[in-house]
C-alpha positions as a printed Julia matrix, in Angstrom:
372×3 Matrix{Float64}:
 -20.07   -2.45  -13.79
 -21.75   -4.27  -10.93
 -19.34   -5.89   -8.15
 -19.77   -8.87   -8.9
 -18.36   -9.36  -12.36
 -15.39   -8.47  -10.18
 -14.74  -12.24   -9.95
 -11.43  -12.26  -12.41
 -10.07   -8.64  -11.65
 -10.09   -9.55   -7.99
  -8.56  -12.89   -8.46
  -5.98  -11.57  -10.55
  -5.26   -8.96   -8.36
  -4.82  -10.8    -5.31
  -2.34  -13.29   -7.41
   0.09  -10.8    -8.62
   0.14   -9.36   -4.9
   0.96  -12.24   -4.0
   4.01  -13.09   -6.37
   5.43   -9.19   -6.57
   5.57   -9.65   -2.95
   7.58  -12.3    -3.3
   9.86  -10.93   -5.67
   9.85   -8.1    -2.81
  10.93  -10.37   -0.24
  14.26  -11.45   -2.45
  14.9    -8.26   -3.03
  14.67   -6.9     0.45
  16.96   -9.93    1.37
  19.89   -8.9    -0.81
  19.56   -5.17    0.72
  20.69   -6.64    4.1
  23.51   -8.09    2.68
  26.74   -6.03    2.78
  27.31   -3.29    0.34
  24.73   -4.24   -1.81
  22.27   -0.87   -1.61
  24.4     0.54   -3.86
  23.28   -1.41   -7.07
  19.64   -2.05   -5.65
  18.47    1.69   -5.15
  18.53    5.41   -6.27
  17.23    8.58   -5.43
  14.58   10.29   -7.11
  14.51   14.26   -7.66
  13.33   14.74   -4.12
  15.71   12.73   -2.5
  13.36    9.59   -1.74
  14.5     6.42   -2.61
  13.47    3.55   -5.0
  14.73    0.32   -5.74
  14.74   -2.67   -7.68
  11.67   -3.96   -6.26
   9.77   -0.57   -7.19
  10.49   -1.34  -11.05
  10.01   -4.47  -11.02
   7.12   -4.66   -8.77
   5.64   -2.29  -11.28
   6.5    -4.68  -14.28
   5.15   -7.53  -12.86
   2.03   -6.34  -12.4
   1.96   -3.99  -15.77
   2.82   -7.32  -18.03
   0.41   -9.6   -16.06
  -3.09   -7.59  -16.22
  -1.78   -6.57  -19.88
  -1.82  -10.39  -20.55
  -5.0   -11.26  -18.99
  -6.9    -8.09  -19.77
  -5.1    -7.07  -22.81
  -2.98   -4.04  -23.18
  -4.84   -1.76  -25.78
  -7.4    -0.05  -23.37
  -5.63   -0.7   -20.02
  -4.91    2.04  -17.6
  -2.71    1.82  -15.27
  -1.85    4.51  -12.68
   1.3     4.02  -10.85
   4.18    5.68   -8.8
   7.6     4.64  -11.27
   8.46    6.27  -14.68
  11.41    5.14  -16.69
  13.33    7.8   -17.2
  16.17    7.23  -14.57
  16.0     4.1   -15.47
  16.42    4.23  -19.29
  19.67    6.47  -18.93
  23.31    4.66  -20.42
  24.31    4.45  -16.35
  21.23    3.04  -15.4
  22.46   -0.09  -17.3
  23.68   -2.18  -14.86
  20.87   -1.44  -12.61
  18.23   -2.38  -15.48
  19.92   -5.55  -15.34
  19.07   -6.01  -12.32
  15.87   -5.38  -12.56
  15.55   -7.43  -15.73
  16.87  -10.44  -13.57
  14.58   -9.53  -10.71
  11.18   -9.76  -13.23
  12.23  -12.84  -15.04
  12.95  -14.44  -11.85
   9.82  -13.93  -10.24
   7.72  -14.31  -13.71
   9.83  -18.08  -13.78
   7.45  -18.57  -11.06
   3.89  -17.01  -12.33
   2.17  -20.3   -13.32
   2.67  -21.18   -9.36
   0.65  -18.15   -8.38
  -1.97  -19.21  -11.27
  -0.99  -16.2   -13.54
  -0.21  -16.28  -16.85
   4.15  -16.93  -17.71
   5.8   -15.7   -20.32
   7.37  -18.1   -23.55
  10.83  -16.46  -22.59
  12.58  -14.23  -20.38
  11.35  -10.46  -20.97
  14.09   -8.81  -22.99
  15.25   -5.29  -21.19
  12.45   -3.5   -23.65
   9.64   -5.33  -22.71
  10.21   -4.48  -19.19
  10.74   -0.92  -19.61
   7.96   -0.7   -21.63
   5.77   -2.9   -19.04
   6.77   -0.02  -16.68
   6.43    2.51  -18.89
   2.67    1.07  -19.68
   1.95    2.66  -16.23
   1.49    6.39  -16.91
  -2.4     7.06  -16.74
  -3.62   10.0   -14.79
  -6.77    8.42  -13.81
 -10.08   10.88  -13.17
 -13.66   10.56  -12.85
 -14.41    8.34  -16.11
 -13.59    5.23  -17.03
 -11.21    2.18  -15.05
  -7.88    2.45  -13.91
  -5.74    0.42  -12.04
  -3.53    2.36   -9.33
  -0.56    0.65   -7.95
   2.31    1.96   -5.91
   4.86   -1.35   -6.15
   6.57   -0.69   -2.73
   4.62    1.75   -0.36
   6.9     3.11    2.2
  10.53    2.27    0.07
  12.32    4.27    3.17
  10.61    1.11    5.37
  11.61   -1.16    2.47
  15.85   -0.39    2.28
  15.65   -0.02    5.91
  14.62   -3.58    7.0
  10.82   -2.36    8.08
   7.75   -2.15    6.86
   6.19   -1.88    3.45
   3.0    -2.73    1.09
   2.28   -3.31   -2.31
  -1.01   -1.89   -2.81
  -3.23   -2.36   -6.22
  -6.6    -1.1    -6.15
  -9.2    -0.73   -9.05
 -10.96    2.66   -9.73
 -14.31    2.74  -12.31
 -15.58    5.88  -12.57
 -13.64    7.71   -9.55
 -15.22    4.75   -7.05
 -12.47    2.28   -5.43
 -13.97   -1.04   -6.37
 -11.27   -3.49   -4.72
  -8.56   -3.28   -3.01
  -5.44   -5.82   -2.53
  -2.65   -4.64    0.29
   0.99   -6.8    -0.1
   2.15   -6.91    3.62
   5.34   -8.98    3.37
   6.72   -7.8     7.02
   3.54   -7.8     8.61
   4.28   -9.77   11.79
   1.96  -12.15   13.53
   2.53  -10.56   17.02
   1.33   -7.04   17.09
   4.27   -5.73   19.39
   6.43   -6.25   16.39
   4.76   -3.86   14.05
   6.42   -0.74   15.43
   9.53   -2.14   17.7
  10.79   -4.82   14.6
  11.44   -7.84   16.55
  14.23   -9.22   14.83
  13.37  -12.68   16.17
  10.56  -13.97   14.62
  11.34  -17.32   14.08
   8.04  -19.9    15.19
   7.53  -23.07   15.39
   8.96  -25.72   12.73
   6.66  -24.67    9.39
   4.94  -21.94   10.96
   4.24  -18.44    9.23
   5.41  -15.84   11.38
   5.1   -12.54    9.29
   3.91  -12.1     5.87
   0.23  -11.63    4.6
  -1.96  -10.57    1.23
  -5.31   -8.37    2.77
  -7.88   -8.06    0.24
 -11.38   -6.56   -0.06
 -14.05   -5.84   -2.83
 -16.53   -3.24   -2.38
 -19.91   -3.94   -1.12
 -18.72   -6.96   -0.14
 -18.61   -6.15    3.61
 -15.96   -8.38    4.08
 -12.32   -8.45    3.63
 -10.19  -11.18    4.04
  -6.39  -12.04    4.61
  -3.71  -14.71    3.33
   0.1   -15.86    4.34
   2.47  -15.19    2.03
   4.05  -18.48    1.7
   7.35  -18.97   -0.59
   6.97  -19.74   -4.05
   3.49  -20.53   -3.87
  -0.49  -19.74   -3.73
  -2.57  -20.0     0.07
  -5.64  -22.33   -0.25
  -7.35  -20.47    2.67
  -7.98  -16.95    3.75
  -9.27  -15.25    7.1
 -12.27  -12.93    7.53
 -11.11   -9.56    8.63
 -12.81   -7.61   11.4
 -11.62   -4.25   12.7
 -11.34   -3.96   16.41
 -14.81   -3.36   18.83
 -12.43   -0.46   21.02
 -14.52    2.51   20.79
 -13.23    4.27   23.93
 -10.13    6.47   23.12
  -8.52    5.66   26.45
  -7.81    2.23   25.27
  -6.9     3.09   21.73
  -3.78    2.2    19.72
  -3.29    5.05   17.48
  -1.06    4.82   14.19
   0.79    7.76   12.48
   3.58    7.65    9.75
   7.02    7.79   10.68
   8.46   10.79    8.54
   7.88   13.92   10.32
   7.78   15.67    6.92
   5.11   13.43    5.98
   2.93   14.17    8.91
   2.57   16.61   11.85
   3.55   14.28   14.76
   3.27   17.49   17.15
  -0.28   18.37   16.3
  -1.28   14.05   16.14
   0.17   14.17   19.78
  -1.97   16.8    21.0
  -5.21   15.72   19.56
  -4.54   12.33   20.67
  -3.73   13.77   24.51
  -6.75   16.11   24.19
  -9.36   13.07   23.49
  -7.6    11.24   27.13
  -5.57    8.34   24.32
  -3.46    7.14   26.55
  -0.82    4.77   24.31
   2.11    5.87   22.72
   1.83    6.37   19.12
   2.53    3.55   17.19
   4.64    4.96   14.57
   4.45    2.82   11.12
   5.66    2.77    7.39
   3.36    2.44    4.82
  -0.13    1.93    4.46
   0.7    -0.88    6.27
  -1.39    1.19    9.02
  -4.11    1.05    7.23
  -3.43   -2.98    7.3
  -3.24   -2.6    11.02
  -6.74   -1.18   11.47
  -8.75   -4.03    9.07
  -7.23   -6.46   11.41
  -7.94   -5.11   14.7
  -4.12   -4.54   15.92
  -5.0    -0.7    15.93
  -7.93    1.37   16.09
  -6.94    5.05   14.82
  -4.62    6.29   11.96
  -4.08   10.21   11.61
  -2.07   11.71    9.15
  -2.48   15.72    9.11
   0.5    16.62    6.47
   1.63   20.24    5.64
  -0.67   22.42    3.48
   1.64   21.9     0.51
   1.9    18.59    0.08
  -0.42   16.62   -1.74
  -1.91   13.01   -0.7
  -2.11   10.71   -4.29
  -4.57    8.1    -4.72
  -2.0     5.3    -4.99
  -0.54    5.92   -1.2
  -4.31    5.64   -0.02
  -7.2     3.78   -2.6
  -6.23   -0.25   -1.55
  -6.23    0.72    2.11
  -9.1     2.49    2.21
 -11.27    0.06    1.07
 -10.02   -2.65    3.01
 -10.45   -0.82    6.1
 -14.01    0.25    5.36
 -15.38   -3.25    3.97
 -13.65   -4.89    7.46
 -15.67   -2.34    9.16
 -14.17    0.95    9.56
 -14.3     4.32    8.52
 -11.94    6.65    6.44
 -12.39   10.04    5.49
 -10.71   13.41    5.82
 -10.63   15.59    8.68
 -13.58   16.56    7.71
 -15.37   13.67    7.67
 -16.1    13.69    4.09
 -15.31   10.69    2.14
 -11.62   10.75    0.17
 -12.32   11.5    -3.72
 -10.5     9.28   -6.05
 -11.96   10.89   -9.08
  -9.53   13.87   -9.47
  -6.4    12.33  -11.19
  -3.59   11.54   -9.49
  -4.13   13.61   -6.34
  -6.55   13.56   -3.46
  -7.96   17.1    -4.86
 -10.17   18.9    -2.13
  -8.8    17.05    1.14
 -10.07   19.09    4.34
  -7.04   19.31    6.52
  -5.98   15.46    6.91
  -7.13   11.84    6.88
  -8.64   10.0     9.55
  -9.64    6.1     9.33
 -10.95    4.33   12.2
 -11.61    1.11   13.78
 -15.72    2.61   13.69
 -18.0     5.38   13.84
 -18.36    6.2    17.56
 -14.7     6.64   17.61
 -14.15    8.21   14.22
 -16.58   11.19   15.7
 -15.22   11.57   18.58
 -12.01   12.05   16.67
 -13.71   14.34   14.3
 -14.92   16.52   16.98
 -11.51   16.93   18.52
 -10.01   17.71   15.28
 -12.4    20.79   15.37
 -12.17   21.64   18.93
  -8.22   21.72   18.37
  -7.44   22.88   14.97
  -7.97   26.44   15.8
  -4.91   26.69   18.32
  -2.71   24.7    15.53
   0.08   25.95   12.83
  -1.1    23.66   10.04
């Protein structure tokens, strides 16, 4: 299907960003208050977290492209199941959740999406979830979603995404990145900044980034409360070539990345910055908009990347501009299911090709002395 019948997917993609985030945002608001994490999150079998705003991200965005592009063929890839949350003492936190969806569904005809005739009844919801359990592959289109990218950032206050991307025939064909947190002033992105109040009606965090393949642009929006942007901004990625004056981005969770070997490629190529260390793909975010020029994630052999932690970002980044591919420098594959089957070593994406080489060849030159 050529790109540019891409017209409603797109649109509708970049709408139910836009109101999950919201629903995000209220959700993330009650978590600061005081002992409420204990009703608005669990652990899953390997001890991460996920909260109301996972499920009923997921919802959302299940019952909305089932209503606009109907629910018999639709594939849908995503990060939530239901089981946890179908069990007798999950009840009062499907409640929750149930409140949380109609809620933010109240408001759908706002964002210019389709609204239900009545509040979703607990089994709609789980099945909207439950709608979400395609493996993807090399044939056919799939939507893959992860509701809240980096839920540790999430229940902690920090940074977070809600990425949706569409996949036809193992191709990324647009991507839409949530960034409620995302603050204005770049400073704030790995140091918080509690105070980011601005001037009387001004947006000082929040923002929908957006791209379509082939496009060669992508483009970014405010999130503004309970309600739809008229404009966007044309993204560019930054013009820094020279790894002396480049901000480099690396995930947070030690387990999820080798911060030891990052540090020593990054020394060995003269980067002289501290690492800005960052939840989420929200890096990726970070690069299409020039605030950083380098993201390197080299995780252990045994752990496997999925396609719904990397497919939105990646094409955002590269229509802005930039480059992303493994350590390797071969281009990810989103073809292979769930998983980024056949990564070499790592992922680099970068603010453009005379630094993504240089990186490239310092991967090589220092890989040898490594434990990876």
């Amino acid at each position: 299907m050529a790109v540019e019948f891409l017209a409603t997917e797109m649109d509708t993609a970049v709408r139910v960003v836009h109101l999950a985030s919201s629903l995000c945002v209220k959700v993330q608001d009650k978590l600061r208050l005081p002992s409420s994490t204990n009703g608005h999150v669990k652990s899953k079998d390997d001890d991460s977290p996920v909260t109301v705003a996972d499920w009923g991200v997921q919802a959302i965005v299940s019952w909305v492209l089932a209503q606009v592009f109907g629910g018999q063929n639709l594939s849908i890839v995503a990060e939530e199941d239901t089981e946890s949350l179908s069990k007798a003492e999950s009840l009062g936190l499907l409640g929750t959740v149930s409140s949380a969806v109609n809620e933010a569904l109240s408001e759908a005809s706002t964002y210019g999406l389709p609204k239900p005739d009545k509040p979703l009844g607990t089994t709609e919801i789980l099945e909207a979830i439950g709608r979400c359990s395609s493996v993807g592959g090399p044939k056919g289109r799939h939507w893959v979603l992860d509701p809240v990218d980096g839920t540790l950032g999430f229940v902690r206050g920090d940074q977070y995404a809600v990425a949706l991307a569409l996949i036809e025939n193992g191709k990324v064909l647009l991507g839409v990145l949530g960034c409620p947190n995302y603050p204005v002033k770049k400073e704030c992105l790995s140091n918080g900044c509690n105070n980011q109040s601005g001037a009387a009606g001004s947006v000082t965090k929040g923002c929908v980034m957006y791209a379509k393949r082939g496009s060669g642009q992508a483009w970014m929006q405010p999130l503004i409360p309970g309600g739809y942007p008229e404009s966007a901004t044309l993204l560019k990625v930054s013009s820094v070539d020279d790894p002396v004056l480049a901000t480099v981005c690396e995930p947070v969770e030690r387990a999820n990345s080798n911060h030891l070997f990052t540090a020593g490629l990054a020394n060995s190529m003269g980067v002289r910055k501290q690492p800005m260390r960052v939840y989420s793909m929200v890096k990726y975010a970070a690069i299409a908009c020039g605030d950083a020029e380098v993201f390197m994630k080299f995780a252990q052999s045994s752990y496997k990347e999925k396609i719904w932690d990397h497919a939105a970002g990646v094409v955002i980044v590269e229509e802005a501009g930039g480059v992303v591919t493994d350590a390797g420098g071969r281009n990810l594959d989103f073809s292979k299911g769930v998983y980024l089957e056949g990564l070499d070593r790592g992922i680099i994406a970068c603010s453009g090709q005379v630094l993504h080489e240089k990186i490239i060849g310092a991967v090589y030159a220092s890989w040898e002395s490594s434990s990876l």
